[in-house]
mmCIF file of N, CA and C in Angstrom:
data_model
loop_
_atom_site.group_PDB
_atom_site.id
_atom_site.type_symbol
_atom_site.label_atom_id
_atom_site.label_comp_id
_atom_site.label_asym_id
_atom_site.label_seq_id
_atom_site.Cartn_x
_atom_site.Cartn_y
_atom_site.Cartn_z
ATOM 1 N N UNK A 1 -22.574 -1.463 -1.821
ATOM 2 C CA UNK A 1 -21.742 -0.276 -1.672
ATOM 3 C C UNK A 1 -20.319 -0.714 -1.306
ATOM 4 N N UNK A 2 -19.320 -0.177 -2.120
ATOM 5 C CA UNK A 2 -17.689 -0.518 -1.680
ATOM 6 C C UNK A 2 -17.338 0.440 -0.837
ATOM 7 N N UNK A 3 -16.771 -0.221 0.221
ATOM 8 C CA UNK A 3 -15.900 -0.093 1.531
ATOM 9 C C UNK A 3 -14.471 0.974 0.991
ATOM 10 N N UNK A 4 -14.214 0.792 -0.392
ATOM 11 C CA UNK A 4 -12.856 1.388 -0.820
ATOM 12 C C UNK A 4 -13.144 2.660 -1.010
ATOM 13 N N UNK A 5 -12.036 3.391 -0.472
ATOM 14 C CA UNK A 5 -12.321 5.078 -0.918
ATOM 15 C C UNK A 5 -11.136 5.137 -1.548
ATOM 16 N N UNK A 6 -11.873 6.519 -2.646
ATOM 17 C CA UNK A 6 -10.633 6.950 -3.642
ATOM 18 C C UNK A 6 -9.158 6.332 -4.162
ATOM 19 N N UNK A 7 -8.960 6.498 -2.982
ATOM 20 C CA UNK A 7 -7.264 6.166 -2.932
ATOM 21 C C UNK A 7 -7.033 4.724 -2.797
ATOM 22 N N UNK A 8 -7.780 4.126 -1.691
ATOM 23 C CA UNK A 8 -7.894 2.638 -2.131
ATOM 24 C C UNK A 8 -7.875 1.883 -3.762
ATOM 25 N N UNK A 9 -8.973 2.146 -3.855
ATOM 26 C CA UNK A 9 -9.407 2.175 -5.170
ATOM 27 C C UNK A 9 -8.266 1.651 -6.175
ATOM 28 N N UNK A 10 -7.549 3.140 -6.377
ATOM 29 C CA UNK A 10 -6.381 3.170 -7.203
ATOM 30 C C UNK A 10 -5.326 2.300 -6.612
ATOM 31 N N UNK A 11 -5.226 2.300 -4.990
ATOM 32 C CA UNK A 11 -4.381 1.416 -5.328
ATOM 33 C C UNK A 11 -4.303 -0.517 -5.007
ATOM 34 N N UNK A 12 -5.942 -0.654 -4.661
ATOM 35 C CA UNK A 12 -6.161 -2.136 -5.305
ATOM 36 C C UNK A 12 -5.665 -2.316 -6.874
ATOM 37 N N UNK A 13 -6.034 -0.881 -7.530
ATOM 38 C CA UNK A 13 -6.118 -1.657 -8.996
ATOM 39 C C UNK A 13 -4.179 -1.384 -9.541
ATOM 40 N N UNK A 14 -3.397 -0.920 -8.412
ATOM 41 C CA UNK A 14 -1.794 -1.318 -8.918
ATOM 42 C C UNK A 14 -1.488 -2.456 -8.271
ATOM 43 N N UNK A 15 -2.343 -3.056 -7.187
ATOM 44 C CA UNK A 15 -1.505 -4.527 -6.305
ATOM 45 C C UNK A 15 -0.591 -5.243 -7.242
ATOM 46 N N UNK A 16 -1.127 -5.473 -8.221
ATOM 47 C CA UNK A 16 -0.456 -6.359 -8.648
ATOM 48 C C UNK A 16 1.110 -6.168 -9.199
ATOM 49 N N UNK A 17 0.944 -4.638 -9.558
ATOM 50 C CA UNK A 17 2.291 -3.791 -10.276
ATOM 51 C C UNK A 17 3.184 -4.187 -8.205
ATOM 52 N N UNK A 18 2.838 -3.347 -7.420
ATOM 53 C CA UNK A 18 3.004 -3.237 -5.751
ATOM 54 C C UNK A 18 4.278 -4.901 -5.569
ATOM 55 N N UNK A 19 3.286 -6.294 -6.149
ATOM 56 C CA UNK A 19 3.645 -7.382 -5.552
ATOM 57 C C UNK A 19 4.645 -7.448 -6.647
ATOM 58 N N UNK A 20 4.994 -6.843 -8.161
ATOM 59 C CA UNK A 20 5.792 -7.412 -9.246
ATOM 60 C C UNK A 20 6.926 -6.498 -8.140
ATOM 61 N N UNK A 21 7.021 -5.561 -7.347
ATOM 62 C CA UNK A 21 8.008 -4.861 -7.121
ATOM 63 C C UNK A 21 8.378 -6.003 -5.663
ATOM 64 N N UNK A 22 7.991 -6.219 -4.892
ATOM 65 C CA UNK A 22 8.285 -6.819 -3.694
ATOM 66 C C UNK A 22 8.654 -8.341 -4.459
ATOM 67 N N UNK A 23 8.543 -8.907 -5.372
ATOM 68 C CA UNK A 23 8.989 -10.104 -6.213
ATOM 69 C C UNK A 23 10.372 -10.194 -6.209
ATOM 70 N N UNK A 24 10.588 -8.614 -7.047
ATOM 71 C CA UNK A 24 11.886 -8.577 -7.462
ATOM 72 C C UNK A 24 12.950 -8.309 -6.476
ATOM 73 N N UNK A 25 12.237 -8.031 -5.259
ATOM 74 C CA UNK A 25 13.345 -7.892 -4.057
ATOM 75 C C UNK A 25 13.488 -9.099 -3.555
ATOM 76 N N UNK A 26 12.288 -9.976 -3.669
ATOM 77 C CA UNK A 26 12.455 -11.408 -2.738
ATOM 78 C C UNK A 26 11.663 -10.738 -1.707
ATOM 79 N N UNK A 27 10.746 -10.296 -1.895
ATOM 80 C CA UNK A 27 9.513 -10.165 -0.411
ATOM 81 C C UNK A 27 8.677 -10.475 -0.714
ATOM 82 N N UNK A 28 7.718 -10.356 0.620
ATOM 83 C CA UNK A 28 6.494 -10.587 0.562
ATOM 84 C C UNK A 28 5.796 -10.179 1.298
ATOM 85 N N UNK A 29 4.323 -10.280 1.850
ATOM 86 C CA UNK A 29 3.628 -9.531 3.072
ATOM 87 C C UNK A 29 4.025 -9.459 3.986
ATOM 88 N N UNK A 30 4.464 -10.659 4.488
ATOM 89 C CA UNK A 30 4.990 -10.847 5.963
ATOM 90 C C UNK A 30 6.351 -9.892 5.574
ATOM 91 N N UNK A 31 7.158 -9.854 4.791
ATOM 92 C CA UNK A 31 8.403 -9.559 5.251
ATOM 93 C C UNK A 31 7.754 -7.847 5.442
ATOM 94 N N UNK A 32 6.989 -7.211 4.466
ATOM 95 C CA UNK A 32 6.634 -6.019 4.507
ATOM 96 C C UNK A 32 5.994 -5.597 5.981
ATOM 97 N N UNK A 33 4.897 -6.737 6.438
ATOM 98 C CA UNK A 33 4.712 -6.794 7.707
ATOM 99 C C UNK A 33 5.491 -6.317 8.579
ATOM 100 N N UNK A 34 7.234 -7.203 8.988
ATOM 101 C CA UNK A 34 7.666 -7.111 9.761
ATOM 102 C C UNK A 34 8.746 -5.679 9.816
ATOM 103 N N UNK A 35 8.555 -5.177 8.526
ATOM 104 C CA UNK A 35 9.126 -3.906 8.378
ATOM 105 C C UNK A 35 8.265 -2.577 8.829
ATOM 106 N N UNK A 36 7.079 -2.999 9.010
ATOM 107 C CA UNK A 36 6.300 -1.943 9.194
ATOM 108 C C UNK A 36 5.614 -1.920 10.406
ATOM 109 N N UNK A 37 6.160 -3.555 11.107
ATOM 110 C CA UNK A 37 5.799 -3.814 12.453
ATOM 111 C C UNK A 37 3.813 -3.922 13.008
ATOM 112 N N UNK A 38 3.570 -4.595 11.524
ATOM 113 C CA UNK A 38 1.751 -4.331 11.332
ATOM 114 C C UNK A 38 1.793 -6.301 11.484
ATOM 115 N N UNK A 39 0.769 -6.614 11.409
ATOM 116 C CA UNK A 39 0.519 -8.176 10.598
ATOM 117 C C UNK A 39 0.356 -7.721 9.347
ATOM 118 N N UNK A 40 0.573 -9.314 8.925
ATOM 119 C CA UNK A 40 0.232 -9.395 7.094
ATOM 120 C C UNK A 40 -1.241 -9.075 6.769
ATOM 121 N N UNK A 41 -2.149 -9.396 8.048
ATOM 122 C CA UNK A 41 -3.580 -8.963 7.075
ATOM 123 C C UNK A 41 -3.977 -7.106 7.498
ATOM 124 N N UNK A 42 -2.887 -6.474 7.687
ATOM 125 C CA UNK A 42 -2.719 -5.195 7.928
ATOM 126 C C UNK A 42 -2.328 -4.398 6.647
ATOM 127 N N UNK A 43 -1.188 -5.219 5.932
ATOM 128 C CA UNK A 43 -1.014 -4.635 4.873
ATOM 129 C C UNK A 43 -1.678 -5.551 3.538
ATOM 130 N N UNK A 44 -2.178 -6.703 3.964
ATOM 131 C CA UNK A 44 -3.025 -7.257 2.472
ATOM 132 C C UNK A 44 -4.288 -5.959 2.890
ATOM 133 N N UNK A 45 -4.832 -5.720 3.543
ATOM 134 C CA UNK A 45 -6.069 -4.899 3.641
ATOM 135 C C UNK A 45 -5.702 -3.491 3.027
ATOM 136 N N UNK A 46 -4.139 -3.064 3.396
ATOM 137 C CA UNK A 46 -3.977 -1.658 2.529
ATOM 138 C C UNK A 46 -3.688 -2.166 1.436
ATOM 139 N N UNK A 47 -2.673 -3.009 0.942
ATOM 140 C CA UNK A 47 -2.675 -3.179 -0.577
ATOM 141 C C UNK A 47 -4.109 -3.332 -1.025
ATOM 142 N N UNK A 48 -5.299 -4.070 -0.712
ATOM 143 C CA UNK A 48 -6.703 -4.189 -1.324
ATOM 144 C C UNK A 48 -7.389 -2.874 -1.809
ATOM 145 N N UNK A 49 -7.307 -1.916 -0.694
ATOM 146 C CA UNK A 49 -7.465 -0.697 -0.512
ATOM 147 C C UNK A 49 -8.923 -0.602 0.410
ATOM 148 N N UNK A 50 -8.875 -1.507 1.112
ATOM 149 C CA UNK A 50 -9.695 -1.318 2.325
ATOM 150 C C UNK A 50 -9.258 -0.728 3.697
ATOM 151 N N UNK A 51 -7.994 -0.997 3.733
ATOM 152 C CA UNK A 51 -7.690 0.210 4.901
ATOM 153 C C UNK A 51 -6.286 1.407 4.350
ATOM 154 N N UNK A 52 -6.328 2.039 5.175
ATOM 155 C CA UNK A 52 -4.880 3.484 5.014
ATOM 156 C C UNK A 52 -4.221 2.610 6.465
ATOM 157 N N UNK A 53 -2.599 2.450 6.097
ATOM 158 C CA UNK A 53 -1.838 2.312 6.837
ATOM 159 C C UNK A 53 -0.311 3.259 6.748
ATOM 160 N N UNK A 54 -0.741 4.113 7.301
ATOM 161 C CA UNK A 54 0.889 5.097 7.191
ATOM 162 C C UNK A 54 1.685 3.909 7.408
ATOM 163 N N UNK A 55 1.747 3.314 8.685
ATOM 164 C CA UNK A 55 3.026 2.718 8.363
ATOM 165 C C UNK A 55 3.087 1.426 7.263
ATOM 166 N N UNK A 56 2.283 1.001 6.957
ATOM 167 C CA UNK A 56 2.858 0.045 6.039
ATOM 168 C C UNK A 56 3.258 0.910 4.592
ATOM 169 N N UNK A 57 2.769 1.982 4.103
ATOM 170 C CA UNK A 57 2.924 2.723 3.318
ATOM 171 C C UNK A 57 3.990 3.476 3.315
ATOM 172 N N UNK A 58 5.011 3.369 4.710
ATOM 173 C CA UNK A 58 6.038 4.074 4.630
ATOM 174 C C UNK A 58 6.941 2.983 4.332
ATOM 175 N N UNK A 59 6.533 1.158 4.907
ATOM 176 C CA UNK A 59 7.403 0.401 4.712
ATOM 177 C C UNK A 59 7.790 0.132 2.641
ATOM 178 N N UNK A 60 6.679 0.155 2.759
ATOM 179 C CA UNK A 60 6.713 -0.027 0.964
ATOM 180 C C UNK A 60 7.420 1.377 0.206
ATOM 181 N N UNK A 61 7.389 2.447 0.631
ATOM 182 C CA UNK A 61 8.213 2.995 0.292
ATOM 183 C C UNK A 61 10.223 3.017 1.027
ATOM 184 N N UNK A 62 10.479 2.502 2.378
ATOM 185 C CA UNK A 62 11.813 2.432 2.437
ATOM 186 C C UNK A 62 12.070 0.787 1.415
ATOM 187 N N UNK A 63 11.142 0.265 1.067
ATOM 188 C CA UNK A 63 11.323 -1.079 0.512
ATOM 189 C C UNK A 63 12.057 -0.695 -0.970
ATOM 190 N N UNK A 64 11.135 0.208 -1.342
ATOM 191 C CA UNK A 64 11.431 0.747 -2.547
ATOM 192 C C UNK A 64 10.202 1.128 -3.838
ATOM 193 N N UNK A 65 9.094 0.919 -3.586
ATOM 194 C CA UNK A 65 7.963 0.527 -4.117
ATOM 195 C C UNK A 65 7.806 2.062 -4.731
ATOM 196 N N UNK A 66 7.395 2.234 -6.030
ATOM 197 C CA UNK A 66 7.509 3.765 -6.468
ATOM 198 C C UNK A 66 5.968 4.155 -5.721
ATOM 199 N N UNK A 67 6.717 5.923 -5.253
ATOM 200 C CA UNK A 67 5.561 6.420 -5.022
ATOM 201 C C UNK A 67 3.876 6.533 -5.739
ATOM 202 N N UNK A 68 3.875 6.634 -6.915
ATOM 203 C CA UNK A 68 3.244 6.556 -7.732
ATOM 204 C C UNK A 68 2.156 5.287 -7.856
ATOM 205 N N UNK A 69 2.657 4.774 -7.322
ATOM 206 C CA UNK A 69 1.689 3.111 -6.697
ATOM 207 C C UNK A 69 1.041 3.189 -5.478
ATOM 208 N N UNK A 70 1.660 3.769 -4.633
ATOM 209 C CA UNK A 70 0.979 3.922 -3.207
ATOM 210 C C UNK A 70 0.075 4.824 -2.968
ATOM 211 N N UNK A 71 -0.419 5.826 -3.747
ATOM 212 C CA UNK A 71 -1.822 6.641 -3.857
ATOM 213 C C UNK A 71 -1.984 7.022 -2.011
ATOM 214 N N UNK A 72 -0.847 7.312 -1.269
ATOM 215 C CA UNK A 72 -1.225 7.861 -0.430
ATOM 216 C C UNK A 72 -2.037 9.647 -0.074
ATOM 217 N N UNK A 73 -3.076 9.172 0.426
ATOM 218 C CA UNK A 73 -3.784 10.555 0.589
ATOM 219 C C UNK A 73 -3.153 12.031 1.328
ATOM 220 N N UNK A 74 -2.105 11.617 2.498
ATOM 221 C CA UNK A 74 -1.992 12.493 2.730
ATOM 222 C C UNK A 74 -0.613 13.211 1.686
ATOM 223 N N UNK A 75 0.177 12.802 1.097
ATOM 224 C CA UNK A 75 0.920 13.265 0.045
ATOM 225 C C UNK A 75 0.210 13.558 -0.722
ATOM 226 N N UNK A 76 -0.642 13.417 -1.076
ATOM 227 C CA UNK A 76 -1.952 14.346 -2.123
ATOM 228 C C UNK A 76 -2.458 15.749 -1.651
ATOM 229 N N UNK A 77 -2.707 15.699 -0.262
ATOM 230 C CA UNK A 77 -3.590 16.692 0.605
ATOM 231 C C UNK A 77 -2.051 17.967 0.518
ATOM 232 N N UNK A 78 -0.655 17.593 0.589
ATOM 233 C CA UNK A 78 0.492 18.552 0.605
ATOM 234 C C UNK A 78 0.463 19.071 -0.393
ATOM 235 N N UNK A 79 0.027 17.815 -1.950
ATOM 236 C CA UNK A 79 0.567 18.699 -3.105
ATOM 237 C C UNK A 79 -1.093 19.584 -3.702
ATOM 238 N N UNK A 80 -1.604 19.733 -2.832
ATOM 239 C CA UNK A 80 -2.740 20.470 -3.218
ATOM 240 C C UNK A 80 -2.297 22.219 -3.071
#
């Protein structure tokens, strides 16, 4: 049985689109880390989609990361 729900899910399967965007800035976990004030295995676990981290999910968005990648749930639960 997978640990990933829904939203995980979707967005293990953009990581890789997620890391082409933090590339092109010159980042990486840690730097996303220290923007979001989490450790790196805080946000490798939300990029996987084993955990929800508002804040690293807010860091990837002031980073720049399109919404559309981050499959956050509670911006789903508003546009319902």
């Amino acid at each position: 049985m997978s640990k990933l729900q829904p939203y995980g899910r979707k967005r293990a399967d953009v990581k890789r689109d997620i890391q082409r965007v933090l590339d092109a800035k010159g980042m990486n976990l840690v730097d996303v880390a220290k923007v979001a004030g989490v450790s790196r295995q805080t946000v490798s676990a939300t990029l996987n989609g084993f955990r929800h981290s508002p804040r690293v999910l807010g860091a990837l968005r002031s980073i720049g990361v399109p919404e559309n990648l981050l499959f956050d749930p509670r911006w789903a639960e508003n546009k319902l």
